[in-house]
Tab-separated table of C-alpha atoms in Angstrom:
chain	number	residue	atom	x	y	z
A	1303	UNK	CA	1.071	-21.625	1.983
A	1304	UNK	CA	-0.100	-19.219	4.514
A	1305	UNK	CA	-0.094	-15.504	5.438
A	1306	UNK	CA	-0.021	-12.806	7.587
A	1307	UNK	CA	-1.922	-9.430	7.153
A	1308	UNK	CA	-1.488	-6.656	9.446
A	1309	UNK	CA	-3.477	-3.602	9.492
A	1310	UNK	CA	-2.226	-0.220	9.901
A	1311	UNK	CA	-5.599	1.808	9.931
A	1312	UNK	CA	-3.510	5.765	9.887
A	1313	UNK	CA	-3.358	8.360	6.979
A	1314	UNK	CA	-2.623	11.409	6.596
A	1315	UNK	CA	-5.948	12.062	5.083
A	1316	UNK	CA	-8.847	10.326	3.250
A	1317	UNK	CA	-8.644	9.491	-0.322
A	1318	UNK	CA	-11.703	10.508	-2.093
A	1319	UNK	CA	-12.494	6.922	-3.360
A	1320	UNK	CA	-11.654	5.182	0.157
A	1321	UNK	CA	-13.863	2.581	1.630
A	1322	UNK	CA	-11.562	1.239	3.891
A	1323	UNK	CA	-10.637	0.869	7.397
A	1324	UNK	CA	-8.820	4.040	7.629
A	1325	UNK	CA	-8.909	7.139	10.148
A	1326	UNK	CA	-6.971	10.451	9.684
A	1327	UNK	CA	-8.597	11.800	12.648
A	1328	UNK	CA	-7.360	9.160	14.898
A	1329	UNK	CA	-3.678	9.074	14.199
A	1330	UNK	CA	-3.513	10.164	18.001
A	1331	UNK	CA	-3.934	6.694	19.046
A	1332	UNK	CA	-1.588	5.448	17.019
A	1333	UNK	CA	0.781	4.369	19.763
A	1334	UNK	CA	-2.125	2.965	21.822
A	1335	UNK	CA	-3.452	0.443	18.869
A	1336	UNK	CA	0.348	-1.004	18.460
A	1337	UNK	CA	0.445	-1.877	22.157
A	1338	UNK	CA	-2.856	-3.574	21.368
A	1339	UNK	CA	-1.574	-5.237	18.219
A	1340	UNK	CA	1.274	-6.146	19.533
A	1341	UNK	CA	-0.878	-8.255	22.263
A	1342	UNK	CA	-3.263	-9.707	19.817
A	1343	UNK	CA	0.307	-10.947	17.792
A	1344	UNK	CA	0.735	-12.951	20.707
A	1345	UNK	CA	-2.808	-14.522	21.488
A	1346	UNK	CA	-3.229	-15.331	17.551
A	1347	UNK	CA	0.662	-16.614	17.536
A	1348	UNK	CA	-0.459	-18.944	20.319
A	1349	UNK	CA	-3.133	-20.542	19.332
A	1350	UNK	CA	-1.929	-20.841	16.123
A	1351	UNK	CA	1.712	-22.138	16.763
A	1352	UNK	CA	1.767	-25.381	15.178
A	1353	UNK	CA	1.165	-23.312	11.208
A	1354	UNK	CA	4.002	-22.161	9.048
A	1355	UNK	CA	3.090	-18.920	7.687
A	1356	UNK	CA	4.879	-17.371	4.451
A	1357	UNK	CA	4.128	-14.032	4.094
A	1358	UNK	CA	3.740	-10.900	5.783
A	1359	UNK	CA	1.946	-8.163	4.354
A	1360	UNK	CA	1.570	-4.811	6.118
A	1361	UNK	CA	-1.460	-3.085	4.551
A	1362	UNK	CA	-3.786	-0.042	5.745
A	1363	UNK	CA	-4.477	3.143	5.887
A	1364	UNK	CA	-0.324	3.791	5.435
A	1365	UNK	CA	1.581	1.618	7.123
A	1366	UNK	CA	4.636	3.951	6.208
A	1367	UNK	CA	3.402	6.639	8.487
A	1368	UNK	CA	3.928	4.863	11.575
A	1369	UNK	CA	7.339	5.275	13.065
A	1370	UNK	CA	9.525	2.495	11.468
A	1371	UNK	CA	10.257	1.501	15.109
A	1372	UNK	CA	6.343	0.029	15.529
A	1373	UNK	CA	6.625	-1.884	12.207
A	1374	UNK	CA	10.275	-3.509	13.671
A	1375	UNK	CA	8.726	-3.996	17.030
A	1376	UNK	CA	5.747	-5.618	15.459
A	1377	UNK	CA	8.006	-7.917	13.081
A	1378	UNK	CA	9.594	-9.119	16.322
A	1379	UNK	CA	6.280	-9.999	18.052
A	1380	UNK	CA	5.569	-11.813	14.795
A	1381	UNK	CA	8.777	-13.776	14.935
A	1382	UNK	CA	8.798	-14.217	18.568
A	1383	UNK	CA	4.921	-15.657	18.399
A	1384	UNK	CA	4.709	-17.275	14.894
A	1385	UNK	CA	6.501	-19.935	12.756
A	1386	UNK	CA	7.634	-18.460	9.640
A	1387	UNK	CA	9.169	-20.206	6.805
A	1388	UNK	CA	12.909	-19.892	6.491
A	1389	UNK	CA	12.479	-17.176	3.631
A	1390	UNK	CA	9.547	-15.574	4.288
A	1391	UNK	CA	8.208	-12.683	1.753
A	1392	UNK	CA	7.138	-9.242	4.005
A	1393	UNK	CA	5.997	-6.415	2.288
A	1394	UNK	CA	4.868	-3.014	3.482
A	1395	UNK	CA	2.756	-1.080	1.943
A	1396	UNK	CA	3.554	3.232	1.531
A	1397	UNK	CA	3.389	6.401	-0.002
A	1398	UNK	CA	4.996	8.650	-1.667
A	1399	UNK	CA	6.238	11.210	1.112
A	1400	UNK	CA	6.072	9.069	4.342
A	1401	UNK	CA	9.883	7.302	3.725
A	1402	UNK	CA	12.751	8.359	4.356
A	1403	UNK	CA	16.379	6.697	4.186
A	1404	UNK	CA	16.378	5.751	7.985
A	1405	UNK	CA	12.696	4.310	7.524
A	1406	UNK	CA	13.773	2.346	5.281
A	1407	UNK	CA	16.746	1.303	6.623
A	1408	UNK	CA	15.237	-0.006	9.269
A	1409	UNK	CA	12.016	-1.812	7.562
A	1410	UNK	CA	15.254	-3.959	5.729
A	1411	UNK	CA	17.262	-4.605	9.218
A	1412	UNK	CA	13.716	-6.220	10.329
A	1413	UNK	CA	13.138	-8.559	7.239
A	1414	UNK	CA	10.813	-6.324	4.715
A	1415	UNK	CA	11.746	-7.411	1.174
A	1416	UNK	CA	8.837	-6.374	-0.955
A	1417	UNK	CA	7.749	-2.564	-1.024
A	1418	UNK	CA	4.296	-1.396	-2.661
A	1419	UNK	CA	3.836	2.171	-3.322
A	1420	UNK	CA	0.388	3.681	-4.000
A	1421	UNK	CA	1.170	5.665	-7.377
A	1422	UNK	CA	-2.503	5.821	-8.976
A	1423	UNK	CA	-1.549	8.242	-11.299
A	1424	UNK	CA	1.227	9.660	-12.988
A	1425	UNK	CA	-0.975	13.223	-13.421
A	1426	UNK	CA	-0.486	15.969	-10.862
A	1427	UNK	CA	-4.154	16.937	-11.530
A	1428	UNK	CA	-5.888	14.096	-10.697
A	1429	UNK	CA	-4.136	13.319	-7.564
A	1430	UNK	CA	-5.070	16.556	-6.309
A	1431	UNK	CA	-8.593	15.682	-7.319
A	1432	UNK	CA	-8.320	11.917	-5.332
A	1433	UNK	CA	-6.873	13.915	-2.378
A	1434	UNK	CA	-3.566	12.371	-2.485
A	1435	UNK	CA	-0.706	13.567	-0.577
A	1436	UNK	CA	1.881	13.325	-3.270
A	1437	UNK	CA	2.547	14.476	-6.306
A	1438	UNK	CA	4.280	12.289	-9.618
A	1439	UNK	CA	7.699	13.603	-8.647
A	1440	UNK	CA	7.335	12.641	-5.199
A	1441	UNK	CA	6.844	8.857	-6.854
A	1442	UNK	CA	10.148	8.953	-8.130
A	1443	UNK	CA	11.855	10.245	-5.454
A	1444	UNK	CA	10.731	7.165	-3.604
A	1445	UNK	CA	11.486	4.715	-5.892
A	1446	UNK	CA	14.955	6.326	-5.949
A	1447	UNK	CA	14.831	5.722	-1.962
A	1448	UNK	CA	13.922	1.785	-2.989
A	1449	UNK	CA	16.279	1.397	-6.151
A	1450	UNK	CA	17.338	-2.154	-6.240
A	1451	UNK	CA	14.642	-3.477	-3.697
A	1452	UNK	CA	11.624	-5.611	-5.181
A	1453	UNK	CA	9.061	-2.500	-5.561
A	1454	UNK	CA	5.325	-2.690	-6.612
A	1455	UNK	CA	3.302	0.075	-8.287
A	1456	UNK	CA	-0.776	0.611	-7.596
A	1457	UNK	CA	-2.397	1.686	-10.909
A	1458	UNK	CA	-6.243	3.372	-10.955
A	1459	UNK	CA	-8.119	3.370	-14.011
A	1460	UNK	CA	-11.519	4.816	-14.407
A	1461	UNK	CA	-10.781	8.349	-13.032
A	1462	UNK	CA	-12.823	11.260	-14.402
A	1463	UNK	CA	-11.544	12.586	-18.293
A	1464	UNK	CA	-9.458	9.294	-17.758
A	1465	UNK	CA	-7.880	8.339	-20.937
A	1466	UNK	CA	-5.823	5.716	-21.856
A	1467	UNK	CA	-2.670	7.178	-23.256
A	1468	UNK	CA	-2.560	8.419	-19.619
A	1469	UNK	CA	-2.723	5.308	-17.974
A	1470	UNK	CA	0.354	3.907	-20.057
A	1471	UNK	CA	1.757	7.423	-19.290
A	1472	UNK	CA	1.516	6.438	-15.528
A	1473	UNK	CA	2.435	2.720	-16.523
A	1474	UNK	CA	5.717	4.623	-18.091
A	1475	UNK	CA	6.616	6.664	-14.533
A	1476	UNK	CA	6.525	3.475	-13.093
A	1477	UNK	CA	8.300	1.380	-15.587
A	1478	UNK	CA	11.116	4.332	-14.886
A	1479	UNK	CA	10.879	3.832	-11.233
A	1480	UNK	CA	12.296	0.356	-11.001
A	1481	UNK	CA	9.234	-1.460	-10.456
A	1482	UNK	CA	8.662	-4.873	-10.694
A	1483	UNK	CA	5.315	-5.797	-10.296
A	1484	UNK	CA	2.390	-3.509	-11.520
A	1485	UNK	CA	-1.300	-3.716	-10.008
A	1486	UNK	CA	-4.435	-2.124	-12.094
A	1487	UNK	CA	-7.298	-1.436	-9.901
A	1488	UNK	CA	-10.426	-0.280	-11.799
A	1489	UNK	CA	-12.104	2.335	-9.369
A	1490	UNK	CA	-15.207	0.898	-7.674
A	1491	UNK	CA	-16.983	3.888	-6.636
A	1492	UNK	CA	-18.696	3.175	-2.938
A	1493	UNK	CA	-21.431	5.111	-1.507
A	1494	UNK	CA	-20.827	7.834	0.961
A	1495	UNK	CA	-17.203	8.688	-0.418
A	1496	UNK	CA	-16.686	11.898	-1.617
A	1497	UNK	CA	-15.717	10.615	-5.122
A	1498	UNK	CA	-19.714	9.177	-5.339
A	1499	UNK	CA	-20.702	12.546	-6.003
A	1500	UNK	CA	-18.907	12.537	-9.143
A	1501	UNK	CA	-20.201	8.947	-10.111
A	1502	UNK	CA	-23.995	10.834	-9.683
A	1503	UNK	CA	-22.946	13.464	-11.838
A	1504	UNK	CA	-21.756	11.472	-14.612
A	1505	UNK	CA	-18.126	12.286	-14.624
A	1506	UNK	CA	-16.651	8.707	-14.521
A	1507	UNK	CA	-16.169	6.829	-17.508
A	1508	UNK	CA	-18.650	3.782	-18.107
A	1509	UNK	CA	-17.719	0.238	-17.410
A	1510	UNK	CA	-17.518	-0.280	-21.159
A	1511	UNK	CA	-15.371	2.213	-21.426
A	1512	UNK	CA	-12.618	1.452	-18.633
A	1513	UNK	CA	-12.841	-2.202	-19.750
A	1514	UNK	CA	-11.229	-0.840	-23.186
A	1515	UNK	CA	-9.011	1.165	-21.182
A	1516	UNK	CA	-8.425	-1.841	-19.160
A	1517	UNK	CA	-7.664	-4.082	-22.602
A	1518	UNK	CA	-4.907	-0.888	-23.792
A	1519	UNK	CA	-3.002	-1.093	-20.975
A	1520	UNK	CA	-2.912	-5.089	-19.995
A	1521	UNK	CA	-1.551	-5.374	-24.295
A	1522	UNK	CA	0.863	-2.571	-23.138
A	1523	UNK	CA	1.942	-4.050	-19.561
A	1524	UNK	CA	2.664	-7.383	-22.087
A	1525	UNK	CA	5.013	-5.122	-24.310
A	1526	UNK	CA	7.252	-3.901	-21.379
A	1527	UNK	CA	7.122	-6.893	-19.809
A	1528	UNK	CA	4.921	-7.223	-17.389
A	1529	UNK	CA	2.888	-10.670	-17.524
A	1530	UNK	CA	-1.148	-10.659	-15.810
A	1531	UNK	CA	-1.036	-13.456	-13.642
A	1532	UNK	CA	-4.021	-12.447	-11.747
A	1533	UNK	CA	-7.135	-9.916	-13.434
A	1534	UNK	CA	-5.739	-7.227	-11.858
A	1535	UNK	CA	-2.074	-8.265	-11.098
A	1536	UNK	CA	1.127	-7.860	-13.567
A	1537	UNK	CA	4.597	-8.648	-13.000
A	1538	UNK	CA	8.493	-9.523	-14.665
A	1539	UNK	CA	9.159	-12.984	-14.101
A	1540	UNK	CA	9.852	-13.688	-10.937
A	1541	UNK	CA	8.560	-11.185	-8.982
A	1542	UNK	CA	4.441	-12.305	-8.229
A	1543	UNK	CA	3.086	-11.324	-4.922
A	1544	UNK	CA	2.971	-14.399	-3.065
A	1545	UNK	CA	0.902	-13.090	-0.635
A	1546	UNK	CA	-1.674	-12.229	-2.806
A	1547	UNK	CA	-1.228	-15.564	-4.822
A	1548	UNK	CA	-2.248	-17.606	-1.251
A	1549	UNK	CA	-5.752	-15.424	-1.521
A	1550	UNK	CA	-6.085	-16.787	-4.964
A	1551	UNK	CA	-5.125	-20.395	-4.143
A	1552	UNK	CA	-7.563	-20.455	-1.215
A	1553	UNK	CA	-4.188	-20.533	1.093
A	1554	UNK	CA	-5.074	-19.631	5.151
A	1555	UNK	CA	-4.377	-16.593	6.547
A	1556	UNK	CA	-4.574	-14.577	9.882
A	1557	UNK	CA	-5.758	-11.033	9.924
A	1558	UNK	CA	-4.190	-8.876	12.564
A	1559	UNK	CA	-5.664	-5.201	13.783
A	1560	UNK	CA	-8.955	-3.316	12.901
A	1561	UNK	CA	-10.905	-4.907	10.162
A	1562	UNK	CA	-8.563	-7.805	9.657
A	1563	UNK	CA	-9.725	-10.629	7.589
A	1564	UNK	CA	-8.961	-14.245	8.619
A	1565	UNK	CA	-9.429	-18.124	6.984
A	1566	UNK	CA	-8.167	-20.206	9.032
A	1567	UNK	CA	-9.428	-23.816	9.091
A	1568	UNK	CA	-12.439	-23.440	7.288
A	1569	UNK	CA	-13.452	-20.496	9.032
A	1570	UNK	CA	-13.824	-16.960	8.090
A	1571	UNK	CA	-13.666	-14.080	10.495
A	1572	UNK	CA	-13.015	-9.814	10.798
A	1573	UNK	CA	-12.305	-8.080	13.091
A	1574	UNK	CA	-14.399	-5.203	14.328
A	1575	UNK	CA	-14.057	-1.922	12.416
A	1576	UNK	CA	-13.448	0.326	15.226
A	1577	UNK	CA	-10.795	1.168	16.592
A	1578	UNK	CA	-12.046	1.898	20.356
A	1579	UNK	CA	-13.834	-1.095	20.118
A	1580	UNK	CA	-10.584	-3.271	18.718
A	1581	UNK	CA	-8.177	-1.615	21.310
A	1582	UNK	CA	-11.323	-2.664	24.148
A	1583	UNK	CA	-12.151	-6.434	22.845
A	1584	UNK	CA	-7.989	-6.629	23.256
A	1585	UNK	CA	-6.986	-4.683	26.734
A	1586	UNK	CA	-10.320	-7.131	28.084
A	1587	UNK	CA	-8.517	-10.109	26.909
A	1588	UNK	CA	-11.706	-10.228	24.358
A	1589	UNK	CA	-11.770	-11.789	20.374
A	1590	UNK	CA	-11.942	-8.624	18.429
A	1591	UNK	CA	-14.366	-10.611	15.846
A	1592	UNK	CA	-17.071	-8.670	14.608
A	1593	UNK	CA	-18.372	-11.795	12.723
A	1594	UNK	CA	-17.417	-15.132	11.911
A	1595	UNK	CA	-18.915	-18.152	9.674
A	1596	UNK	CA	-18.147	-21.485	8.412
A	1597	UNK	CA	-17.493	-22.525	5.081
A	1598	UNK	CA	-19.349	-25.497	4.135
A	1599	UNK	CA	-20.505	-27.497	1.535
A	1600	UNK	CA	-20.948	-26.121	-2.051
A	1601	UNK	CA	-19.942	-22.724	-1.019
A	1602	UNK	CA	-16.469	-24.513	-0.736
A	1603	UNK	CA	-16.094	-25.027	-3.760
A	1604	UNK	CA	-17.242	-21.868	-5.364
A	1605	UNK	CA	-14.700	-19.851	-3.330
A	1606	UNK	CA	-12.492	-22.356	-4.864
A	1607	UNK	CA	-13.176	-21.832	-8.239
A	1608	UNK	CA	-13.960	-18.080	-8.433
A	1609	UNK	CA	-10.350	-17.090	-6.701
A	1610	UNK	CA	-8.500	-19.892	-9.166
A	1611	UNK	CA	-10.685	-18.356	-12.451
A	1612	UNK	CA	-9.163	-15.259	-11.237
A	1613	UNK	CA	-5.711	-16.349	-12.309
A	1614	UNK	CA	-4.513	-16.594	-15.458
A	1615	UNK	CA	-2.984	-20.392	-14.606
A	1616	UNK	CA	-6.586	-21.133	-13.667
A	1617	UNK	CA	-8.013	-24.159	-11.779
A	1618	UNK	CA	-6.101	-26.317	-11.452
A	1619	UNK	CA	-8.385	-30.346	-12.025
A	1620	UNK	CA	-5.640	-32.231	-9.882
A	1621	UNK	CA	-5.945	-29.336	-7.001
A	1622	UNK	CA	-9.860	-29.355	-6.924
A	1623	UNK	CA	-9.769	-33.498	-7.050
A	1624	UNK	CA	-7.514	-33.573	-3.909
A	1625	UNK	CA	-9.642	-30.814	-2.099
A	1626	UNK	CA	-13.110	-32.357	-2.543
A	1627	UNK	CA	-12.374	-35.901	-4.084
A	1628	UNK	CA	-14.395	-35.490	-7.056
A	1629	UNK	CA	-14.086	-34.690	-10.856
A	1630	UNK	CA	-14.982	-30.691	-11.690
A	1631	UNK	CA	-15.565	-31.751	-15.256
A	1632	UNK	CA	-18.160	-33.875	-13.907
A	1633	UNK	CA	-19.713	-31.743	-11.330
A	1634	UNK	CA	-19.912	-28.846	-12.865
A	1635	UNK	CA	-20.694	-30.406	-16.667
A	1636	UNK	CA	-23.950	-27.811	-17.143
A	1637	UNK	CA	-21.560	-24.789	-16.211
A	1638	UNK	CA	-18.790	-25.901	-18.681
A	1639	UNK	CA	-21.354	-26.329	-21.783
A	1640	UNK	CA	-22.546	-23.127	-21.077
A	1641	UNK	CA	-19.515	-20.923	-21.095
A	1642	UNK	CA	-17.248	-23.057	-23.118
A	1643	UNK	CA	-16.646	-20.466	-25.405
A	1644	UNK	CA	-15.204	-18.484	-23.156
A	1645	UNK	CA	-12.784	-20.789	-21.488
A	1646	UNK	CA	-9.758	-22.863	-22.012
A	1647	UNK	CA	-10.103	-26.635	-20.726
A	1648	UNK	CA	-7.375	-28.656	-20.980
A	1649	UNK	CA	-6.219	-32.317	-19.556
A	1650	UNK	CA	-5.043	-30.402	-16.293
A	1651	UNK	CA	-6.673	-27.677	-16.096
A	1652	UNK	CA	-9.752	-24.897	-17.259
A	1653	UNK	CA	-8.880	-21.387	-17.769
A	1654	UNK	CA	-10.920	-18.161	-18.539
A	1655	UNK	CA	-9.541	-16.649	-21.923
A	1656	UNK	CA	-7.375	-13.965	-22.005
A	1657	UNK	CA	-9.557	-11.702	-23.787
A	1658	UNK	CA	-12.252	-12.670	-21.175
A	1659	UNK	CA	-10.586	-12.108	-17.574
A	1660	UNK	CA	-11.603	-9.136	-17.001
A	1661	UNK	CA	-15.112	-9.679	-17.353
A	1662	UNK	CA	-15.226	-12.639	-15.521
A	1663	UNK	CA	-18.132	-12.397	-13.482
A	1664	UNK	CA	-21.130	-13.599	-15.615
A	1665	UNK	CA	-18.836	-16.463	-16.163
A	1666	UNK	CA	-18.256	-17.299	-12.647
A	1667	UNK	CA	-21.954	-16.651	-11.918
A	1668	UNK	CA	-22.662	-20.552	-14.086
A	1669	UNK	CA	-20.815	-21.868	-11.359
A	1670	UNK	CA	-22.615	-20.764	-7.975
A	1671	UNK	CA	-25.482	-23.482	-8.096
């Protein structure tokens, strides 16, 4: 498999947890960076014409705030440049508030299938307080927009006075959405966003604490359900993101616009964060890389086992044997006696328990020599 990410870098405004490569004060170029996107759709779909690509994921910023015409007229540059597979999944990311029935209508006409809408919380209150732009109702209303179409729902947990009855509360608004797919991000508070302040002050809940939160709501995702396939990833049978499954099975993929993320042949590069500088690199017929690195040697196969440990159908011994011709039972034997407790190894395959996913990482960490 392979995909396609394109970033739309607009908002209305800033979230107050945001790290990302988004800028409300530069929606004015808006029209500007798709003529420039639109160009590096070509240059990437030419040098890269002999791949088959699966997926296409629009993600930002808010992709749903562009005029619906710039997401069609980028889908054609796409098709025009690129080999897609004869079904190929495209999702657009978007918020409450930025659709309407014509928006949608014409996302559809151009091939989007898969629709993700940034809930975070079903509360009023502590939207307001993540300086969202919509409110619980406004959820609905979309989803009523979407009925029938394969919808996804973002989740946050570890918000300030968080609890967990409000979290299933939120997993409830969604459930009565439509939704078919569920995501629960734990909030990873970055410095220099406005939500820092309240990390400083002591207002978010401790890691101990949203991991229990974390624990009530995956048993409660089961119940309706919905069925972790990835740490953070829940879905009805059937509907996984197979985008996000290629990140997980170390698929390729191309990164198009600001601060666009690429593999591609054993290479990893992003583009530049800026916009002036992305629309520049392009109009000058210039990479819009701001760095780039090889992937080599045992740093291979980490990547390959810390995305597959991620996933709840794990790694897969066949899949490692045919990407590096050797036996992971046998090169990593020290790693496995060490946190066999905490795994399930099988014939075909070694998995991190369920009760241990989430707190992967000093796992994962036995496996980095």
């Amino acid at each position: 498999m392979a995909g396609i990410y394109v970033h739309i870098p607009f908002c209305k405004s800033k979230c107050t947890y945001c790290d990302f490569a988004s800028f409300p004060k530069e929606i004015g170029k808006l029209e500007s960076y798709f003529a420039c996107l639109y160009r590096e759709t070509e240059g990437r779909g030419r040098q890269l014409k002999d791949k088959t690509f699966d997926t296409v994921y629009f993600g930002g910023g808010t992709p749903s705030i562009a005029p619906a015409k710039f997401i069609a007229g980028e889908l054609k540059q796409i098709r025009k440049f690129f080999t897609l597979s004869e079904n190929p999944e495209i999702t657009i990311e978007l918020n409450p508030g930025t659709v309407d029935p014509e928006k949608i209508k014409i996302y559809k006409e151009n091939g989007v299938n898969r629709f993700s809408i940034g809930l975070q919380t079903g509360y009023d209150d502590q939207l307001k307080r993540l300086n969202r732009i919509h409110t619980a109702k406004d959820f609905l209303n979309t989803c009523k927009l979407l009925k029938g179409e394969n919808v996804s729902a973002d989740i946050l947990i570890g918000l300030a006075g968080q609890t967990a009855d409000e979290v299933k509360r939120t997993v409830d608004l969604a459930i009565a959405g439509g939704v078919k797919h569920i995501s629960v991000y734990a909030l990873t508070v970055e410095p220099g966003t406005p939500i820092y302040t309240d990390y400083l002050n002591g207002e978010l809940p401790s890691d101990d604490e949203v991991a229990d939160i974390y624990d009530e709501v995956r048993f409660y995702l089961k119940e309706k359900g919905y069925y972790r396939y990835e740490v953070s990833n829940f879905a009805i049978p059937g509907y996984r993101s197979k985008h996000n499954l290629n990140y997980w099975k170390r698929g390729e993929y191309i990164g198009l616009g600001v601060a666009a993320a690429s593999f591609i042949d054993g290479r990893r590069f992003t583009n530049t964060y800026s916009i002036d500088e992305y629309m520049n690199d392009i109009i000058f017929n210039r990479p819009a890389e701001a760095n780039s690195s090889l992937i080599e040697g045992k740093d291979n196969n980490f990547e390959f086992i810390m995305l597959a440990l991620r996933t709840t159908d794990g790694l897969d011994l066949k899949e490692y044997e045919k990407a590096f011709g050797t036996n992971f039972k046998d090169d990593y034997k020290a790693a496995l006696k060490k946190t066999e407790k905490y795994l399930d190894i099988t014939d075909e395959k070694v998995a991190i328990k369920d009760e241990y996913l989430y707190v992967q990482n000093g796992i994962l960490t036995e496996f980095m020599d």
